[in-house]
Amino acid sequence: MKLEGKSALITGASRGIGREIALLFAEEGADVAVNYRSRDDAAREVAEMIEGMGRKALLCRADVSDSEDVRSMARSIVDGLGGVDILVNNAGVVQDGLLSRMSTDSWNRVVEVNLTGAFNCIKAVLPVMMRRRWGRIINMTSVVGQVGNPGQANYSAAKAGLIGLTRTVAREYSSRNILVNAISPGFIDTDMTGGSDRLDRIEAMIPLGRMGTRREVAQAALFLVSDATYTTGTVLNVSGGLVM
Ligand code: NAP
């Protein structure tokens, strides 16, 4: 098992990619703090599955865009799991629309959750990682943060910002053995992409010819927090070749 003795905070772990990462990390021996914002039942189910594997699970309802919420979540994880070795900033939202019709509220909300949320969580767990001189941080960006996407000015700007954040934090804390990387998924089968009426056209653009699975993103995350000991500040595309 690759993560025995480690504790991980996964934001947005009630559903989708975050849920899969939480379950895979638990399979590999980690205790997991399951963060979410609203879906109590879904989050509880993830926590029960983790406990069923014999690991500790901590339910952490907190809005990552709220710095006070995040600070108190970090304190409860230190009390409940003894620390945070691994942070995956996965929580994300979309509120799509062409820029000319995008409200300031919609811009702000998407940036606050996707980008400021990661800043808040990193800030809250860094002191613990620095004391331990060991830490792994993953920021979940997106291919649209690299190439843009019509209708997603807010989201692609936030995801591009996450890449800059990743590289800066990687440089600032490398001497403390805190490795910081980003994963850039393409089109993954989750609630966020569900119901798209453009799936056929999207799949035709992907060299591997299909959407990715949550498990495929989780495997990339596992690699970055376990075997990838000489990798920091990188952006790992998990996009079936959509971006290369
Ligand atoms: P999803 O299925 O919509 O799940 C989103 C998760 O984020 C849920 O657990 C949700 O909690 C949580 N969340 C939302 N706002 C939050 C907040 N303010 N505070 C705490 N948690 C919050 O999304 P997904 O498709 O798995 O995406 C996961 C990440 O991958 C996101 O950052 C997304 O931008 C990125 N990504 C996804 C794709 C894709 O194709 N799916 C592609 C590129 C990047 P509740 O259940 O409580 O609402």
Short mmCIF file of C-alpha atoms and ligand atoms in Angstrom, two decimals:
data_model
loop_
_atom_site.label_atom_id
_atom_site.label_comp_id
_atom_site.label_asym_id
_atom_site.label_seq_id
_atom_site.Cartn_x
_atom_site.Cartn_y
_atom_site.Cartn_z
CA MET A 1 0.00 0.00 0.00
CA LYS A 2 1.40 3.33 -1.10
CA LEU A 3 -0.22 5.70 1.40
CA GLU A 4 -0.13 3.77 4.67
CA GLY A 5 0.10 6.14 7.65
CA LYS A 6 -0.77 9.22 5.60
CA SER A 7 -3.77 11.49 6.04
CA ALA A 8 -5.33 13.22 3.07
CA LEU A 9 -7.77 16.09 2.70
CA ILE A 10 -9.71 15.84 -0.55
CA THR A 11 -11.94 18.83 -1.30
CA GLY A 12 -15.14 18.18 -3.21
CA ALA A 13 -15.01 14.49 -2.29
CA SER A 14 -18.76 13.81 -2.15
CA ARG A 15 -19.05 13.23 -5.88
CA GLY A 16 -17.20 12.80 -9.15
CA ILE A 17 -13.43 12.87 -9.38
CA GLY A 18 -12.92 13.85 -5.72
CA ARG A 19 -14.95 10.87 -4.53
CA GLU A 20 -12.85 8.52 -6.64
CA ILE A 21 -9.60 10.01 -5.37
CA ALA A 22 -10.80 9.68 -1.76
CA LEU A 23 -11.68 6.01 -2.29
CA LEU A 24 -8.45 5.14 -4.13
CA PHE A 25 -6.29 6.87 -1.50
CA ALA A 26 -8.15 4.93 1.23
CA GLU A 27 -7.62 1.67 -0.71
CA GLU A 28 -3.92 2.56 -0.63
CA GLY A 29 -3.95 2.97 3.15
CA ALA A 30 -4.68 6.67 3.76
CA ASP A 31 -7.06 8.14 6.31
CA VAL A 32 -9.23 10.66 4.51
CA ALA A 33 -10.98 13.94 5.32
CA VAL A 34 -13.97 14.06 2.98
CA ASN A 35 -14.75 17.71 2.25
CA TYR A 36 -17.95 18.79 0.52
CA ARG A 37 -20.29 21.76 0.48
CA SER A 38 -23.91 20.59 0.44
CA ARG A 39 -24.57 16.91 -0.32
CA ASP A 40 -24.49 15.36 3.16
CA ASP A 41 -25.82 11.97 2.04
CA ALA A 42 -23.33 11.54 -0.77
CA ALA A 43 -20.42 12.56 1.47
CA ARG A 44 -21.57 10.24 4.27
CA GLU A 45 -21.67 7.33 1.81
CA VAL A 46 -18.05 8.02 0.81
CA ALA A 47 -16.99 8.19 4.48
CA GLU A 48 -18.75 4.88 5.21
CA MET A 49 -17.01 3.19 2.28
CA ILE A 50 -13.64 4.44 3.57
CA GLU A 51 -14.37 3.17 7.08
CA GLY A 52 -15.43 -0.14 5.52
CA MET A 53 -11.85 -0.44 4.25
CA GLY A 54 -10.59 -0.07 7.83
CA ARG A 55 -9.39 3.54 7.48
CA LYS A 56 -10.44 6.66 9.35
CA ALA A 57 -12.78 9.02 7.55
CA LEU A 58 -13.69 12.52 8.69
CA LEU A 59 -16.73 14.28 7.23
CA CYS A 60 -15.86 17.94 6.64
CA ARG A 61 -18.68 20.14 5.47
CA ALA A 62 -17.05 23.46 4.49
CA ASP A 63 -17.23 25.95 1.66
CA VAL A 64 -13.65 26.16 0.40
CA SER A 65 -14.19 29.75 -0.72
CA ASP A 66 -14.74 30.80 2.92
CA SER A 67 -11.38 31.17 4.63
CA GLU A 68 -12.78 30.93 8.18
CA ASP A 69 -14.67 27.73 7.28
CA VAL A 70 -11.46 26.29 5.86
CA ARG A 71 -9.34 27.23 8.89
CA SER A 72 -11.78 25.52 11.23
CA MET A 73 -11.90 22.48 8.91
CA ALA A 74 -8.10 22.24 9.06
CA ARG A 75 -8.16 22.38 12.87
CA SER A 76 -10.75 19.61 13.02
CA ILE A 77 -8.64 17.42 10.70
CA VAL A 78 -5.54 17.90 12.84
CA ASP A 79 -7.62 16.89 15.90
CA GLY A 80 -9.38 13.99 14.15
CA LEU A 81 -6.66 12.53 11.92
CA GLY A 82 -3.51 13.89 13.55
CA GLY A 83 -2.46 16.07 10.61
CA VAL A 84 -2.66 16.58 6.87
CA ASP A 85 0.04 15.03 4.70
CA ILE A 86 -1.77 15.26 1.37
CA LEU A 87 -4.11 17.97 0.08
CA VAL A 88 -6.05 17.61 -3.15
CA ASN A 89 -7.74 20.86 -4.17
CA ASN A 90 -10.45 19.31 -6.27
CA ALA A 91 -13.64 21.25 -5.38
CA GLY A 92 -14.90 23.12 -8.40
CA VAL A 93 -17.97 24.68 -9.98
CA VAL A 94 -18.91 26.00 -13.40
CA GLN A 95 -21.30 28.82 -14.27
CA ASP A 96 -20.98 29.06 -18.04
CA GLY A 97 -21.96 31.88 -20.35
CA LEU A 98 -20.43 34.10 -22.99
CA LEU A 99 -18.44 36.91 -21.45
CA SER A 100 -20.75 39.67 -22.68
CA ARG A 101 -23.58 38.04 -20.73
CA MET A 102 -21.57 36.84 -17.73
CA SER A 103 -22.54 38.55 -14.48
CA THR A 104 -19.93 39.80 -12.05
CA ASP A 105 -21.44 37.44 -9.45
CA SER A 106 -20.92 34.48 -11.75
CA TRP A 107 -17.32 35.54 -12.45
CA ASN A 108 -16.61 36.00 -8.74
CA ARG A 109 -18.21 32.76 -7.58
CA VAL A 110 -16.31 30.56 -10.03
CA VAL A 111 -12.99 32.24 -9.22
CA GLU A 112 -13.68 32.11 -5.48
CA VAL A 113 -14.41 28.37 -5.43
CA ASN A 114 -11.90 27.10 -8.01
CA LEU A 115 -8.95 29.40 -7.30
CA THR A 116 -9.38 31.18 -3.95
CA GLY A 117 -10.61 27.88 -2.49
CA ALA A 118 -7.25 26.28 -3.31
CA PHE A 119 -5.38 29.26 -1.81
CA ASN A 120 -7.44 29.00 1.39
CA CYS A 121 -6.82 25.26 1.76
CA ILE A 122 -3.11 25.44 1.00
CA LYS A 123 -2.69 28.26 3.53
CA ALA A 124 -4.57 26.31 6.19
CA VAL A 125 -2.55 23.08 5.88
CA LEU A 126 0.93 24.44 5.08
CA PRO A 127 2.01 24.97 8.72
CA VAL A 128 1.38 21.26 9.47
CA MET A 129 3.22 20.10 6.35
CA MET A 130 6.13 22.46 7.04
CA ARG A 131 6.52 21.14 10.58
CA ARG A 132 6.59 17.58 9.25
CA ARG A 133 8.89 18.51 6.36
CA TRP A 134 6.70 16.39 4.10
CA GLY A 135 3.69 17.30 2.03
CA ARG A 136 1.98 16.62 -1.27
CA ILE A 137 -0.44 19.07 -2.85
CA ILE A 138 -2.43 18.58 -6.04
CA ASN A 139 -4.48 21.33 -7.65
CA MET A 140 -7.19 20.18 -10.05
CA THR A 141 -6.96 22.49 -13.04
CA SER A 142 -8.41 21.78 -16.51
CA VAL A 143 -7.32 21.69 -20.12
CA VAL A 144 -9.42 24.84 -20.61
CA GLY A 145 -7.01 26.67 -18.29
CA GLN A 146 -4.38 26.09 -20.98
CA VAL A 147 -6.31 26.52 -24.22
CA GLY A 148 -9.49 28.45 -23.24
CA ASN A 149 -13.08 27.56 -24.05
CA PRO A 150 -15.91 29.75 -25.33
CA GLY A 151 -18.47 30.27 -22.56
CA GLN A 152 -15.99 29.60 -19.76
CA ALA A 153 -14.09 32.87 -19.24
CA ASN A 154 -14.53 32.64 -15.46
CA TYR A 155 -13.68 28.94 -15.23
CA SER A 156 -10.72 28.97 -17.63
CA ALA A 157 -9.27 32.05 -15.92
CA ALA A 158 -9.58 30.36 -12.52
CA LYS A 159 -8.02 27.15 -13.83
CA ALA A 160 -5.16 29.07 -15.51
CA GLY A 161 -4.63 30.86 -12.19
CA LEU A 162 -4.32 27.49 -10.46
CA ILE A 163 -1.36 26.64 -12.72
CA GLY A 164 0.46 29.81 -11.63
CA LEU A 165 -0.40 29.08 -8.01
CA THR A 166 0.90 25.51 -8.36
CA ARG A 167 4.27 26.60 -9.76
CA THR A 168 4.76 29.36 -7.21
CA VAL A 169 3.92 27.25 -4.18
CA ALA A 170 6.10 24.47 -5.62
CA ARG A 171 9.04 26.88 -5.72
CA GLU A 172 8.35 28.41 -2.29
CA TYR A 173 8.15 25.11 -0.35
CA SER A 174 10.38 22.66 -2.22
CA SER A 175 13.04 23.01 0.49
CA ARG A 176 10.48 21.61 2.99
CA ASN A 177 9.87 18.54 0.80
CA ILE A 178 6.39 19.77 -0.08
CA LEU A 179 5.72 18.82 -3.71
CA VAL A 180 3.00 20.73 -5.52
CA ASN A 181 1.57 19.64 -8.85
CA ALA A 182 -1.52 20.16 -10.97
CA ILE A 183 -3.69 17.66 -12.79
CA SER A 184 -5.37 18.90 -15.92
CA PRO A 185 -8.26 16.64 -16.88
CA GLY A 186 -9.89 16.80 -20.28
CA PHE A 187 -13.49 15.55 -20.49
CA ILE A 188 -14.25 13.20 -17.63
CA ASP A 189 -17.57 11.46 -17.10
CA THR A 190 -19.07 13.21 -14.02
CA ASP A 191 -22.07 15.34 -13.03
CA MET A 192 -20.15 18.39 -14.26
CA THR A 193 -20.04 17.12 -17.84
CA GLY A 194 -23.22 14.99 -17.68
CA GLY A 195 -26.05 15.90 -19.96
CA SER A 196 -23.85 17.63 -22.53
CA ASP A 197 -25.55 17.43 -25.91
CA ARG A 198 -22.17 17.82 -27.61
CA LEU A 199 -20.64 14.54 -26.41
CA ASP A 200 -20.27 13.02 -29.89
CA ARG A 201 -18.48 16.11 -31.16
CA ILE A 202 -16.29 16.28 -28.07
CA GLU A 203 -15.28 12.62 -28.34
CA ALA A 204 -14.39 13.10 -32.00
CA MET A 205 -11.80 15.72 -30.94
CA ILE A 206 -10.08 13.43 -28.41
CA PRO A 207 -7.20 11.38 -29.88
CA LEU A 208 -8.08 8.42 -27.63
CA GLY A 209 -11.68 8.74 -28.89
CA ARG A 210 -13.55 8.74 -25.57
CA MET A 211 -14.15 10.61 -22.35
CA GLY A 212 -11.93 9.74 -19.43
CA THR A 213 -13.06 7.97 -16.28
CA ARG A 214 -12.85 9.27 -12.72
CA ARG A 215 -10.60 6.33 -11.90
CA GLU A 216 -8.12 7.40 -14.58
CA VAL A 217 -7.81 10.82 -12.94
CA ALA A 218 -7.54 9.24 -9.48
CA GLN A 219 -4.68 6.99 -10.70
CA ALA A 220 -2.80 10.10 -11.86
CA ALA A 221 -3.36 11.69 -8.44
CA LEU A 222 -2.07 8.57 -6.69
CA PHE A 223 1.07 8.63 -8.81
CA LEU A 224 1.74 12.29 -7.96
CA VAL A 225 1.40 11.76 -4.20
CA SER A 226 3.33 8.49 -4.02
CA ASP A 227 5.87 7.45 -6.67
CA ALA A 228 6.51 10.88 -8.20
CA THR A 229 9.19 11.92 -5.70
CA TYR A 230 11.18 14.04 -8.22
CA THR A 231 8.22 15.90 -9.70
CA THR A 232 7.06 19.32 -8.55
CA GLY A 233 5.50 22.31 -10.29
CA THR A 234 4.27 20.19 -13.16
CA VAL A 235 0.91 20.08 -14.95
CA LEU A 236 -0.10 16.52 -15.77
CA ASN A 237 -2.64 16.38 -18.60
CA VAL A 238 -5.12 13.52 -18.23
CA SER A 239 -7.02 14.30 -21.37
CA GLY A 240 -6.77 11.37 -23.79
CA GLY A 241 -4.40 13.50 -25.84
CA LEU A 242 -6.83 16.42 -26.19
CA VAL A 243 -4.08 18.74 -25.01
CA MET A 244 -0.46 17.78 -25.67
P1 NAP B 1 -18.63 17.43 -9.71
O1 NAP B 1 -19.00 16.03 -10.03
O2 NAP B 1 -19.55 18.55 -10.08
O3 NAP B 1 -18.31 17.51 -8.14
C1 NAP B 1 -17.95 18.72 -7.56
C2 NAP B 1 -17.54 18.52 -6.12
O4 NAP B 1 -17.09 19.78 -5.60
C3 NAP B 1 -18.69 18.07 -5.23
O5 NAP B 1 -18.17 17.17 -4.27
C4 NAP B 1 -19.14 19.36 -4.55
O6 NAP B 1 -19.74 19.18 -3.27
C5 NAP B 1 -17.81 20.06 -4.39
N1 NAP B 1 -17.92 21.51 -4.23
C6 NAP B 1 -18.47 22.41 -5.08
N2 NAP B 1 -18.36 23.65 -4.56
C7 NAP B 1 -17.74 23.52 -3.36
C8 NAP B 1 -17.35 24.44 -2.36
N3 NAP B 1 -17.58 25.75 -2.48
N4 NAP B 1 -16.73 23.95 -1.25
C9 NAP B 1 -16.50 22.63 -1.11
N5 NAP B 1 -16.85 21.71 -2.03
C10 NAP B 1 -17.46 22.17 -3.16
O7 NAP B 1 -17.22 17.83 -10.37
P2 NAP B 1 -16.10 16.90 -11.07
O8 NAP B 1 -16.45 16.78 -12.50
O9 NAP B 1 -15.82 15.70 -10.26
O10 NAP B 1 -14.85 17.90 -11.02
C11 NAP B 1 -13.88 17.85 -9.98
C12 NAP B 1 -12.77 18.83 -10.31
O11 NAP B 1 -12.19 18.49 -11.57
C13 NAP B 1 -13.24 20.28 -10.44
O12 NAP B 1 -12.28 21.16 -9.93
C14 NAP B 1 -13.37 20.46 -11.93
O13 NAP B 1 -13.26 21.81 -12.30
C15 NAP B 1 -12.21 19.62 -12.43
N6 NAP B 1 -12.36 19.18 -13.81
C16 NAP B 1 -13.37 18.35 -14.17
C17 NAP B 1 -13.47 17.94 -15.49
C18 NAP B 1 -14.55 17.01 -15.97
O14 NAP B 1 -14.58 16.73 -17.18
N7 NAP B 1 -15.42 16.50 -15.13
C19 NAP B 1 -12.54 18.40 -16.43
C20 NAP B 1 -11.52 19.24 -16.02
C21 NAP B 1 -11.43 19.62 -14.71
P3 NAP B 1 -21.36 18.92 -3.09
O15 NAP B 1 -21.60 17.53 -3.56
O16 NAP B 1 -21.62 19.03 -1.63
O17 NAP B 1 -22.04 19.96 -3.91
#
